[in-house]
């Protein structure tokens, strides 16, 4: 993406990653030529300033953990582990349980993945293996443009375009032909779990497909040539030569998408219906952990109420962190050894 | 990379000997992949199409210069929200960009050790934290300390979101600068800090600016962390310690309201938001391409 800027140094060809030993070695040699004292002090100050910035990142994460843990203490002491398995959410009598939110978050995210993953992998396969060369860059850019649209604009679009579409056409259709599954029952409001899943899917596709493309590109070209030389068709080559080799990384991309879906707030809040209920039907409204914080945090009266909301936040934080770390590890197993490159 | 062309020729020579089933599978898989591309491009087109279709008609001079009118009155605009967003983003960039670039420099130039790995890992963790959580933290950090919602709190929340993106982008771009360039500077007796700032960082400027601009574009549309930090405001506000309107917040409030007039304004606001993001991004791009980069000396 930014490689054009490095035109001048590029003329010297690919270079190894700089080693700090080389740098410090060079410096000691250079020192006699300059006023050693001032430069040493300046170097020291500069190093400390940069170190400070680096430590800021550590401090921020520590701060997030500290804030969440201390502010949720009240709710933790009142409800303990049961907080996550109770369905009651009653600010008046100060009884709080996060189960409907956990359920809504997990179901909407999984629904999103079910819809998004096949599409995202299809897009990645098409762009890396099938598309004509002139189309490749444009397609990659266009699909990633989906990731640049702010969440609130997706929400706005979903309210006025997606939800009416679901209400008038898609949900009656699903209820009529797939109603027997029990997943598509009840009045088609448009707003509800299904709408949230679809809008999340649209937001997750660019992430999963970007990572999938990256790990597919990391599969050595010889793999493809070897499979083709054995007489495979193009699809057989992609399936056995590329996808199978990249599967750990693709799984990582999928999990990274899950992490994004779990924490997504605005678009979901605008279409999921915001009712703390658990229903089997996907037409029914739901509530997610992120949306309950978004809706109720600034209006929460009472310490326990606020503390319960922060505890929901803490749970969401831990969930996304675990998911993201898992995803990183999986992606690394495939792309390790690849040169540094922009993920965006 | 040349698999496309290679495969085409191989297919044609091998086709006669392939079973129908295999050819059919190959054809269907190709169709499925192409189909999924089309299916993904449809919502993209639909979102942009609707933004222009619904938004363009509602943008007028009043919308850009007036504050919101009370419910039921037609007219009014989002001028205060646009200004508020600018204020919040200015605060966020002032705090987030230097820290992010500094941390990136640390990782690239001094970070080949355990502490560096820890910071790298933490920065990826921070990148994955849901934006609403950042909002809670900024609330505890600034709003509770100050006693009320404020532009500053919103700016701090967005700054926290910018830092990890900028850090990793800066690091990646600095690592692309060849060692030979650094060694050349050292060889001329340039001190290390001067080399890093004037040679390494300068060479990588455009990449770093791209990273900054991506971080900026990412937070410019953020709503969730502003809900209980900047909070929103129906009037003009330039004070850092007062609740401030922001464009994404205003879009959200109007979108979930029951009034047609407000819906219309929400679309207009959304179009403005997208345009602002695109303009900001291109402006930085152009400045980077012209000013600091041309010479590199």
Coordinates of C-alpha atoms in Angstrom, one line a residue:
Chain A
X1 CA 0.0 0.0 0.0
X2 CA 2.7 2.4 0.9
X3 CA 5.5 0.8 -1.0
X4 CA 5.6 3.5 -3.6
X5 CA 6.9 5.9 -1.0
X6 CA 9.9 3.8 -0.5
X7 CA 10.9 4.0 -4.1
X8 CA 14.3 5.4 -3.5
X9 CA 15.6 2.8 -1.0
X10 CA 13.9 0.1 -3.0
X11 CA 16.4 0.7 -5.8
X12 CA 19.0 -1.2 -3.7
X13 CA 16.8 -4.3 -3.8
X14 CA 15.3 -6.2 -1.0
X15 CA 17.1 -5.7 2.3
X16 CA 17.2 -7.7 5.5
X17 CA 15.3 -6.5 8.5
X18 CA 17.5 -4.1 10.5
X19 CA 19.3 -5.6 13.4
X20 CA 20.0 -3.3 16.3
X21 CA 23.4 -4.8 16.9
X22 CA 24.5 -3.5 13.5
X23 CA 23.1 -0.1 14.3
X24 CA 24.9 0.1 17.7
X25 CA 28.1 -1.2 16.2
X26 CA 28.0 1.5 13.6
X27 CA 27.3 4.1 16.2
X28 CA 30.4 3.3 18.3
X29 CA 32.5 3.6 15.2
X30 CA 31.0 7.0 14.3
X31 CA 31.4 8.4 17.7
X32 CA 35.0 9.7 17.5
X33 CA 33.9 11.9 14.6
X34 CA 31.3 13.8 16.6
X35 CA 31.0 15.4 19.9
X36 CA 30.4 12.3 21.8
X37 CA 28.9 13.8 25.0
X38 CA 25.9 15.7 23.6
X39 CA 24.9 13.0 21.1
X40 CA 25.0 10.4 23.8
X41 CA 22.7 12.4 26.1
X42 CA 20.4 13.2 23.2
X43 CA 20.3 9.5 22.2
X44 CA 19.4 8.6 25.7
X45 CA 16.6 11.2 26.0
X46 CA 15.2 10.1 22.6
X47 CA 15.3 6.4 23.6
X48 CA 13.5 7.2 26.9
X49 CA 10.8 9.2 25.1
X50 CA 10.1 6.4 22.6
X51 CA 10.2 3.9 25.4
X52 CA 7.6 6.0 27.2
X53 CA 5.3 5.9 24.2
X54 CA 5.7 2.2 24.0
X55 CA 5.0 1.8 27.7
X56 CA 1.9 3.9 27.1
X57 CA 0.4 1.1 25.1
X58 CA 1.0 -1.3 28.0
X59 CA -0.4 1.2 30.5
X60 CA -3.6 1.7 28.4
X61 CA -4.4 -2.0 28.5
X62 CA -3.6 -2.2 32.2
X63 CA -5.8 0.8 32.7
X64 CA -8.7 -0.8 30.8
X65 CA -8.4 -4.0 32.9
X66 CA -8.1 -1.9 36.1
X67 CA -11.1 0.3 35.3
X68 CA -13.3 -2.7 34.4
X69 CA -12.3 -4.8 37.3
X70 CA -12.6 -2.2 40.0
X71 CA -15.9 -0.7 38.7
X72 CA -17.6 -4.1 38.4
X73 CA -16.6 -5.1 41.9
X74 CA -20.0 -4.2 43.4
X75 CA -22.0 -6.4 41.0
X76 CA -19.4 -9.2 41.3
X77 CA -19.8 -9.3 45.1
X78 CA -23.6 -9.2 44.8
X79 CA -24.1 -11.9 42.2
X80 CA -20.8 -13.8 41.7
X81 CA -20.6 -16.3 38.9
X82 CA -24.4 -16.6 38.8
X83 CA -24.4 -13.2 37.2
X84 CA -23.7 -14.7 33.8
X85 CA -26.4 -17.4 34.0
X86 CA -29.4 -15.4 35.4
X87 CA -32.0 -14.0 33.0
X88 CA -33.3 -11.3 35.2
X89 CA -32.5 -7.7 34.4
X90 CA -34.5 -5.5 36.7
X91 CA -32.9 -2.1 37.5
X92 CA -35.8 -1.3 39.9
X93 CA -35.3 -4.2 42.3
X94 CA -31.5 -4.2 41.5
X95 CA -31.5 -7.8 40.3
X96 CA -29.1 -8.3 37.4
X97 CA -28.2 -11.3 35.2
X98 CA -26.4 -11.1 31.9
X99 CA -27.6 -14.4 30.3
X100 CA -29.9 -12.8 27.7
X101 CA -27.1 -10.5 26.5
X102 CA -24.5 -13.3 26.4
X103 CA -27.0 -15.4 24.4
X104 CA -27.8 -12.5 22.0
X105 CA -24.2 -11.7 21.5
X106 CA -23.2 -15.3 20.8
X107 CA -26.2 -16.2 18.6
X108 CA -26.0 -13.0 16.5
X109 CA -22.2 -13.4 16.0
X110 CA -22.5 -17.1 15.0
X111 CA -25.4 -16.3 12.6
X112 CA -23.2 -13.7 11.1
X113 CA -20.3 -16.1 10.7
X114 CA -22.6 -18.8 9.1
X115 CA -23.6 -16.2 6.5
X116 CA -20.3 -14.5 6.0
X117 CA -17.7 -17.2 6.0
X118 CA -18.6 -19.0 2.8
X119 CA -19.0 -15.7 1.0
X120 CA -15.7 -14.4 2.3
X121 CA -13.8 -17.5 1.3
X122 CA -15.5 -17.4 -2.1
X123 CA -14.4 -13.8 -2.5
X124 CA -10.8 -14.6 -1.5
X125 CA -10.6 -17.6 -3.8
X126 CA -11.9 -15.6 -6.7
X127 CA -9.6 -12.7 -6.1
X128 CA -6.4 -14.7 -5.5
X129 CA -6.9 -17.7 -7.9
X130 CA -9.5 -17.0 -10.5
X131 CA -9.9 -13.3 -11.3
X132 CA -8.1 -11.9 -14.3
X133 CA -5.1 -9.8 -13.2
X134 CA -6.5 -6.4 -14.2
X135 CA -9.6 -7.0 -12.0
X136 CA -7.7 -8.2 -9.0
X137 CA -6.6 -4.9 -7.4
X138 CA -10.0 -3.3 -8.0
X139 CA -11.9 -6.2 -6.4
X140 CA -9.6 -6.3 -3.4
X141 CA -10.0 -2.6 -2.9
X142 CA -13.7 -2.6 -3.3
X143 CA -14.4 -5.5 -0.9
X144 CA -12.2 -3.8 1.7
X145 CA -14.1 -0.6 1.2
X146 CA -16.9 -2.4 3.1
X147 CA -14.7 -2.3 6.2
X148 CA -14.3 1.5 5.9
X149 CA -18.0 2.3 6.2
X150 CA -18.8 3.4 9.8
X151 CA -20.9 1.1 11.8
X152 CA -23.6 3.8 12.4
X153 CA -24.1 4.1 8.6
X154 CA -24.6 0.4 8.3
X155 CA -27.2 0.7 11.1
X156 CA -28.9 3.6 9.3
X157 CA -29.0 1.6 6.1
X158 CA -30.3 -1.5 7.9
X159 CA -33.1 0.4 9.5
X160 CA -34.4 1.9 6.4
X161 CA -33.5 -0.6 3.7
X162 CA -32.7 -4.0 5.1
X163 CA -35.4 -4.2 7.8
X164 CA -38.3 -3.3 5.5
X165 CA -36.9 -5.8 2.9
X166 CA -36.8 -8.5 5.5
X167 CA -40.3 -7.7 6.8
X168 CA -42.0 -7.7 3.5
X169 CA -40.2 -10.4 1.5
X170 CA -37.6 -12.5 3.2
X171 CA -39.2 -13.3 6.6
X172 CA -42.6 -14.3 5.2
X173 CA -40.8 -16.5 2.7
X174 CA -38.7 -18.1 5.4
X175 CA -41.6 -18.6 7.7
X176 CA -43.6 -20.3 4.9
X177 CA -41.0 -22.8 3.7
X178 CA -38.7 -23.2 6.7
X179 CA -41.1 -22.4 9.6
X180 CA -41.0 -26.1 10.6
X181 CA -37.5 -25.7 11.9
X182 CA -38.8 -23.4 14.6
X183 CA -36.1 -20.9 13.7
X184 CA -38.4 -18.8 11.6
X185 CA -41.6 -18.4 13.6
X186 CA -43.6 -15.5 14.9
X187 CA -44.5 -12.1 13.5
X188 CA -42.1 -10.8 10.9
X189 CA -41.1 -7.5 12.5
X190 CA -38.0 -7.2 10.3
X191 CA -36.1 -5.9 13.4
X192 CA -34.6 -8.8 15.4
X193 CA -31.9 -11.4 15.6
X194 CA -31.9 -12.2 11.8
X195 CA -31.5 -8.5 10.8
X196 CA -28.6 -8.2 13.3
X197 CA -27.0 -11.4 12.0
X198 CA -27.2 -10.2 8.4
X199 CA -25.8 -6.7 9.0
X200 CA -23.0 -8.2 11.1
X201 CA -22.3 -10.6 8.2
X202 CA -21.8 -7.7 5.8
X203 CA -19.4 -6.1 8.3
X204 CA -17.4 -9.3 8.9
X205 CA -16.9 -10.3 5.3
X206 CA -14.1 -7.9 4.4
X207 CA -12.1 -9.0 7.5
X208 CA -12.4 -12.7 6.9
X209 CA -11.7 -12.3 3.2
X210 CA -8.7 -10.1 3.7
X211 CA -7.1 -12.6 6.1
X212 CA -8.0 -15.5 3.9
X213 CA -6.4 -13.8 0.9
X214 CA -3.3 -13.1 2.9
X215 CA -2.8 -16.7 4.0
X216 CA -3.7 -18.0 0.5
X217 CA -1.0 -15.7 -1.0
X218 CA 1.4 -17.1 1.6
X219 CA 1.0 -20.7 0.2
X220 CA 4.0 -21.3 -2.0
X221 CA 3.5 -21.1 -5.8
X222 CA 5.2 -24.5 -6.2
X223 CA 2.3 -26.1 -4.3
X224 CA -0.1 -25.0 -7.0
X225 CA 2.2 -26.0 -9.8
X226 CA 2.8 -29.4 -8.3
X227 CA -0.9 -30.1 -8.0
X228 CA -1.6 -28.8 -11.5
X229 CA 1.2 -31.0 -12.8
X230 CA -0.6 -34.0 -11.4
X231 CA -3.6 -33.2 -13.7
X232 CA -5.9 -31.5 -11.3
X233 CA -8.5 -29.1 -12.4
X234 CA -8.3 -25.5 -11.1
X235 CA -10.8 -26.1 -8.4
X236 CA -9.0 -29.3 -7.3
X237 CA -5.8 -27.4 -7.2
X238 CA -7.4 -24.7 -5.1
X239 CA -9.0 -27.2 -2.7
X240 CA -6.1 -29.6 -2.2
X241 CA -3.1 -27.3 -2.9
X242 CA -4.2 -24.0 -1.5
X243 CA -7.1 -24.2 0.9
X244 CA -5.9 -27.3 2.7
X245 CA -2.5 -25.7 3.3
X246 CA -4.0 -22.4 4.4
X247 CA -6.8 -23.8 6.6
X248 CA -5.3 -22.9 10.0
X249 CA -4.9 -19.3 8.8
X250 CA -8.4 -19.2 7.3
X251 CA -9.7 -20.5 10.6
X252 CA -7.7 -17.6 12.3
X253 CA -9.4 -15.1 9.9
X254 CA -12.8 -16.6 10.8
X255 CA -12.1 -16.2 14.5
X256 CA -10.9 -12.7 14.0
X257 CA -14.2 -12.0 12.3
X258 CA -15.9 -13.5 15.3
X259 CA -14.0 -11.1 17.5
X260 CA -15.2 -8.1 15.5
X261 CA -18.8 -9.4 15.4
X262 CA -18.8 -9.9 19.2
X263 CA -17.8 -6.4 20.0
X264 CA -19.8 -4.6 17.3
X265 CA -22.2 -2.1 18.8
X266 CA -24.0 0.5 16.8
X267 CA -25.4 -1.4 13.8
X268 CA -26.6 -4.2 16.0
X269 CA -28.1 -1.9 18.6
X270 CA -30.1 -0.2 15.8
X271 CA -31.7 -3.4 14.4
X272 CA -31.7 -6.1 17.0
X273 CA -34.8 -4.8 18.9
X274 CA -33.1 -4.4 22.3
X275 CA -35.3 -6.7 24.3
X276 CA -33.8 -9.0 27.0
X277 CA -35.5 -12.1 25.9
X278 CA -34.4 -15.5 24.8
X279 CA -36.4 -16.9 21.9
X280 CA -35.7 -19.8 19.6
X281 CA -37.0 -17.9 16.6
X282 CA -34.6 -15.7 14.7
X283 CA -37.4 -13.2 14.0
X284 CA -37.7 -12.4 17.7
X285 CA -35.9 -9.3 19.1
X286 CA -32.8 -9.8 21.2
X287 CA -30.2 -7.9 23.0
X288 CA -26.4 -8.1 23.0
X289 CA -23.7 -7.3 25.6
X290 CA -22.5 -4.3 23.6
X291 CA -26.0 -2.9 23.0
X292 CA -27.1 -3.1 26.6
X293 CA -24.0 -1.0 27.5
X294 CA -24.7 1.4 24.7
X295 CA -28.3 1.9 25.6
X296 CA -28.3 1.9 29.3
X297 CA -24.9 3.1 30.5
X298 CA -25.4 6.8 30.5
X299 CA -28.9 6.5 32.1
X300 CA -27.9 3.9 34.7
X301 CA -29.0 5.2 38.1
X302 CA -27.7 3.4 41.2
X303 CA -24.2 2.0 41.8
X304 CA -25.2 -1.7 41.4
X305 CA -26.8 -1.0 38.0
X306 CA -23.8 0.8 36.7
X307 CA -21.5 -1.9 38.2
X308 CA -23.6 -4.6 36.5
X309 CA -23.2 -2.9 33.2
X310 CA -19.4 -2.6 33.7
X311 CA -19.3 -6.3 34.5
X312 CA -21.1 -7.0 31.2
X313 CA -18.3 -4.9 29.6
X314 CA -15.6 -6.9 31.5
X315 CA -17.1 -10.2 30.2
X316 CA -17.2 -8.8 26.6
X317 CA -13.6 -7.6 27.0
X318 CA -12.3 -10.9 28.1
X319 CA -14.3 -12.8 25.5
X320 CA -13.0 -10.7 22.6
X321 CA -9.4 -10.8 23.9
X322 CA -9.4 -14.6 24.1
X323 CA -11.0 -14.8 20.6
X324 CA -8.5 -12.3 19.1
X325 CA -5.4 -14.0 20.7
X326 CA -6.6 -17.4 19.4
X327 CA -7.0 -15.9 15.9
X328 CA -3.6 -14.2 15.9
X329 CA -1.9 -17.5 16.9
X330 CA -3.7 -19.3 14.1
X331 CA -2.8 -16.7 11.4
X332 CA 0.8 -16.7 12.6
X333 CA 1.1 -20.4 12.1
X334 CA 0.6 -19.9 8.4
X335 CA 2.1 -16.5 7.6
X336 CA 5.1 -16.9 9.9
X337 CA 8.3 -16.1 8.0
X338 CA 6.5 -13.9 5.5
X339 CA 7.9 -10.4 5.3
X340 CA 6.2 -7.6 7.2
X341 CA 3.2 -6.2 5.3
X342 CA 0.3 -4.0 5.9
X343 CA -2.8 -5.8 7.2
X344 CA -5.1 -2.9 6.2
Chain B
X1 CA 0.5 -15.2 -8.9
X2 CA 0.4 -16.4 -12.5
X3 CA -1.9 -19.2 -11.7
X4 CA -4.8 -17.7 -13.6
X5 CA -3.0 -17.8 -17.0
X6 CA -1.3 -21.1 -16.4
X7 CA -4.5 -22.8 -15.3
X8 CA -6.4 -21.6 -18.4
X9 CA -3.9 -23.2 -20.8
X10 CA -3.7 -26.4 -18.7
X11 CA -7.4 -26.7 -18.7
X12 CA -7.8 -26.5 -22.4
X13 CA -5.1 -29.1 -23.1
X14 CA -6.4 -31.5 -20.4
X15 CA -10.1 -31.1 -20.9
X16 CA -10.8 -34.1 -23.2
X17 CA -9.4 -36.5 -20.6
X18 CA -11.2 -35.2 -17.7
X19 CA -14.4 -36.8 -16.4
X20 CA -17.6 -34.8 -16.7
X21 CA -18.0 -34.8 -12.9
X22 CA -14.7 -33.2 -12.4
X23 CA -15.3 -30.6 -15.0
X24 CA -18.7 -29.8 -13.7
X25 CA -17.3 -29.4 -10.1
X26 CA -14.7 -27.1 -11.4
X27 CA -17.3 -25.0 -13.3
X28 CA -19.6 -24.9 -10.3
X29 CA -16.8 -23.9 -7.9
X30 CA -15.8 -21.1 -10.3
X31 CA -19.5 -19.9 -10.5
X32 CA -19.8 -20.1 -6.7
X33 CA -16.7 -17.9 -6.2
X34 CA -17.8 -15.4 -8.8
X35 CA -21.3 -15.4 -7.3
X36 CA -20.0 -14.6 -3.8
X37 CA -18.1 -11.7 -5.1
X38 CA -21.2 -10.3 -6.7
X39 CA -23.3 -11.0 -3.6
X40 CA -20.7 -9.1 -1.5
X41 CA -20.7 -6.1 -3.9
X42 CA -24.5 -5.8 -3.8
X43 CA -24.7 -4.4 -0.2
X44 CA -21.7 -2.2 -0.9
X45 CA -23.5 -0.7 -3.9
X46 CA -26.7 -0.5 -2.0
X47 CA -25.2 1.3 0.9
X48 CA -23.5 3.9 -1.2
X49 CA -26.4 4.2 -3.6
X50 CA -28.8 4.8 -0.8
X51 CA -26.5 7.3 0.9
X52 CA -26.4 9.4 -2.3
X53 CA -30.0 8.9 -3.2
X54 CA -31.4 9.8 0.2
X55 CA -28.7 12.1 1.4
X56 CA -28.0 14.4 -1.6
X57 CA -31.5 15.9 -1.6
X58 CA -31.3 16.9 2.0
X59 CA -28.0 18.6 2.0
X60 CA -28.4 22.3 1.7
X61 CA -26.9 25.5 3.1
X62 CA -29.1 25.4 6.2
X63 CA -28.1 21.9 7.0
X64 CA -24.4 22.9 6.9
X65 CA -24.8 26.1 8.9
X66 CA -27.6 25.7 11.4
X67 CA -28.0 23.9 14.7
X68 CA -30.9 21.4 15.1
X69 CA -34.4 22.7 15.4
X70 CA -36.8 21.4 18.0
X71 CA -39.0 18.4 17.2
X72 CA -41.7 19.2 14.8
X73 CA -40.1 22.2 13.2
X74 CA -38.7 21.6 9.7
X75 CA -35.3 22.8 8.8
X76 CA -32.2 23.1 11.0
X77 CA -29.0 21.4 10.4
X78 CA -26.0 19.6 11.8
X79 CA -23.4 22.4 11.8
X80 CA -22.7 22.1 15.5
X81 CA -22.2 18.3 15.1
X82 CA -19.8 18.7 12.2
X83 CA -17.8 21.2 14.3
X84 CA -18.0 19.0 17.3
X85 CA -16.7 16.0 15.4
X86 CA -13.8 18.2 14.1
X87 CA -13.0 19.3 17.7
X88 CA -13.1 15.7 19.1
X89 CA -11.0 14.4 16.2
X90 CA -8.5 17.2 16.7
X91 CA -8.1 16.3 20.4
X92 CA -7.8 12.6 19.5
X93 CA -5.2 13.2 16.8
X94 CA -3.2 15.5 19.1
X95 CA -3.0 12.9 21.7
X96 CA -3.0 9.7 19.7
X97 CA -0.7 10.4 16.7
X98 CA 2.5 11.3 18.6
X99 CA 2.1 8.5 21.1
X100 CA 1.3 6.0 18.3
X101 CA 4.3 7.0 16.2
X102 CA 6.6 7.1 19.2
X103 CA 5.6 3.6 20.2
X104 CA 6.0 2.5 16.6
X105 CA 9.5 3.9 16.5
X106 CA 10.3 2.1 19.8
X107 CA 9.2 -1.2 18.3
X108 CA 11.0 -0.8 15.0
X109 CA 14.3 0.7 16.3
X110 CA 14.7 -0.7 19.8
X111 CA 12.0 -3.3 20.1
X112 CA 13.9 -6.5 19.2
X113 CA 13.6 -7.8 22.7
X114 CA 11.2 -9.2 25.2
X115 CA 9.7 -5.9 26.2
X116 CA 9.2 -5.1 22.5
X117 CA 7.3 -8.3 21.9
X118 CA 5.2 -7.6 24.9
X119 CA 4.3 -4.2 23.6
X120 CA 3.6 -5.6 20.1
X121 CA 1.3 -8.2 21.6
X122 CA -0.5 -5.7 23.9
X123 CA -1.0 -3.3 21.0
X124 CA -2.7 -6.1 19.0
X125 CA -4.8 -6.8 22.1
X126 CA -5.7 -3.1 22.3
X127 CA -6.7 -3.1 18.6
X128 CA -9.2 -5.8 19.3
X129 CA -10.9 -4.2 22.3
X130 CA -14.5 -3.4 21.3
X131 CA -15.0 0.4 21.0
X132 CA -17.8 0.4 23.5
X133 CA -15.3 -0.8 26.2
X134 CA -13.0 2.1 25.4
X135 CA -16.0 4.3 26.0
X136 CA -16.5 2.9 29.5
X137 CA -12.8 3.4 30.3
X138 CA -12.8 7.0 29.0
X139 CA -15.9 7.6 31.1
X140 CA -14.2 6.4 34.2
X141 CA -11.0 8.2 33.4
X142 CA -12.2 11.6 32.3
X143 CA -16.0 12.0 32.8
X144 CA -16.0 10.9 36.4
X145 CA -12.9 13.0 37.2
X146 CA -14.3 16.1 35.5
X147 CA -17.8 15.6 36.8
X148 CA -19.6 15.8 33.4
X149 CA -19.6 14.6 29.8
X150 CA -17.1 16.5 27.6
X151 CA -15.4 16.8 24.3
X152 CA -12.1 16.0 26.0
X153 CA -13.5 12.6 27.1
X154 CA -14.6 11.8 23.6
X155 CA -11.2 12.8 22.3
X156 CA -9.4 10.6 24.8
X157 CA -11.6 7.7 23.9
X158 CA -10.9 8.1 20.2
X159 CA -7.2 8.6 20.9
X160 CA -7.0 5.3 22.7
X161 CA -8.5 3.7 19.6
X162 CA -6.0 5.4 17.2
X163 CA -2.8 4.4 19.1
X164 CA -2.5 0.7 18.3
X165 CA -3.3 1.1 14.6
X166 CA -0.7 3.9 14.2
X167 CA 1.8 2.0 16.3
X168 CA 1.8 -1.2 14.2
X169 CA 1.6 0.8 10.9
X170 CA 4.6 2.9 11.9
X171 CA 6.6 -0.1 12.9
X172 CA 5.9 -2.0 9.7
X173 CA 6.8 1.0 7.6
X174 CA 10.0 1.7 9.5
X175 CA 11.1 -1.9 9.1
X176 CA 10.8 -1.6 5.4
X177 CA 13.5 1.1 5.4
X178 CA 16.7 -0.8 4.4
X179 CA 19.5 -1.1 7.0
X180 CA 21.9 0.3 4.5
X181 CA 20.2 3.7 4.7
X182 CA 20.6 3.8 8.5
X183 CA 24.2 2.6 8.2
X184 CA 25.0 5.3 5.7
X185 CA 23.8 7.9 8.2
X186 CA 25.8 6.4 11.0
X187 CA 28.8 6.3 8.7
X188 CA 28.5 10.0 8.3
X189 CA 28.6 10.5 12.0
X190 CA 24.9 11.2 12.5
X191 CA 23.7 10.4 15.9
X192 CA 21.1 7.6 16.4
X193 CA 18.1 9.8 17.3
X194 CA 18.8 12.1 14.4
X195 CA 19.1 9.2 12.0
X196 CA 15.8 7.8 13.2
X197 CA 13.9 11.1 12.9
X198 CA 15.5 12.6 9.8
X199 CA 16.5 9.6 7.8
X200 CA 14.4 6.5 8.8
X201 CA 11.1 8.1 9.7
X202 CA 11.5 10.5 6.8
X203 CA 12.0 7.8 4.3
X204 CA 8.9 6.0 5.6
X205 CA 6.8 9.2 5.9
X206 CA 4.2 8.3 3.3
X207 CA 3.6 4.9 4.8
X208 CA 3.4 6.3 8.3
X209 CA 0.9 8.9 7.1
X210 CA -1.1 6.3 5.4
X211 CA -1.3 4.4 8.8
X212 CA -2.3 7.6 10.6
X213 CA -5.0 8.4 8.0
X214 CA -6.4 4.9 8.3
X215 CA -6.6 5.2 12.0
X216 CA -8.2 8.6 11.6
X217 CA -10.8 7.2 9.1
X218 CA -11.5 4.4 11.5
X219 CA -12.3 6.6 14.5
X220 CA -14.0 9.4 12.5
X221 CA -17.1 7.3 12.2
X222 CA -17.0 5.8 15.6
X223 CA -20.2 6.3 17.6
X224 CA -20.1 3.8 20.5
X225 CA -17.2 5.3 22.5
X226 CA -18.8 8.8 22.2
X227 CA -22.2 7.8 23.6
X228 CA -21.2 8.4 27.2
X229 CA -18.1 10.6 26.7
X230 CA -19.0 13.4 24.3
X231 CA -22.6 12.6 24.9
X232 CA -24.1 15.0 22.2
X233 CA -25.4 18.5 22.4
X234 CA -28.1 20.4 20.5
X235 CA -26.2 23.6 20.6
X236 CA -22.8 25.0 19.7
X237 CA -20.0 24.2 22.0
X238 CA -16.3 25.0 21.8
X239 CA -15.4 24.3 25.4
X240 CA -13.4 21.2 26.0
X241 CA -15.1 20.4 29.3
X242 CA -18.7 20.5 28.0
X243 CA -20.9 17.9 26.3
X244 CA -20.3 18.2 22.6
X245 CA -22.3 17.1 19.5
X246 CA -20.6 14.7 17.1
X247 CA -21.8 13.8 13.6
X248 CA -22.0 10.0 14.2
X249 CA -23.9 10.5 17.4
X250 CA -26.3 12.9 15.7
X251 CA -26.9 10.3 12.9
X252 CA -27.6 7.7 15.5
X253 CA -30.0 9.8 17.5
X254 CA -31.9 10.9 14.4
X255 CA -31.9 7.4 12.8
X256 CA -33.7 5.8 15.8
X257 CA -36.1 8.7 16.2
X258 CA -39.7 8.4 14.9
X259 CA -39.6 11.6 12.8
X260 CA -39.4 11.7 9.1
X261 CA -37.7 15.0 9.1
X262 CA -34.9 13.7 11.4
X263 CA -34.6 10.5 9.2
X264 CA -34.0 12.8 6.2
X265 CA -31.3 14.7 8.2
X266 CA -29.7 11.4 9.3
X267 CA -29.2 10.4 5.7
X268 CA -27.7 13.8 4.9
X269 CA -25.4 13.5 7.9
X270 CA -24.3 10.1 6.9
X271 CA -23.4 11.3 3.4
X272 CA -21.5 14.2 4.9
X273 CA -19.7 11.8 7.3
X274 CA -18.6 9.6 4.4
X275 CA -17.5 12.6 2.3
X276 CA -15.6 14.1 5.3
X277 CA -13.8 10.8 5.8
X278 CA -12.9 10.5 2.1
X279 CA -11.8 14.2 1.9
X280 CA -9.7 14.0 5.0
X281 CA -8.0 10.8 3.8
X282 CA -7.3 12.3 0.3
X283 CA -6.1 15.6 1.7
X284 CA -3.6 13.9 3.9
X285 CA -2.6 11.7 0.9
X286 CA -2.0 14.7 -1.3
X287 CA -0.1 16.6 1.3
X288 CA 2.1 13.6 1.9
X289 CA 2.7 13.1 -1.8
X290 CA 3.7 16.7 -2.4
X291 CA 5.3 18.3 0.7
X292 CA 7.5 16.1 2.8
X293 CA 8.1 13.2 0.4
X294 CA 9.3 14.6 -2.8
X295 CA 12.9 15.2 -1.9
X296 CA 13.4 12.9 1.0
X297 CA 16.5 14.9 1.8

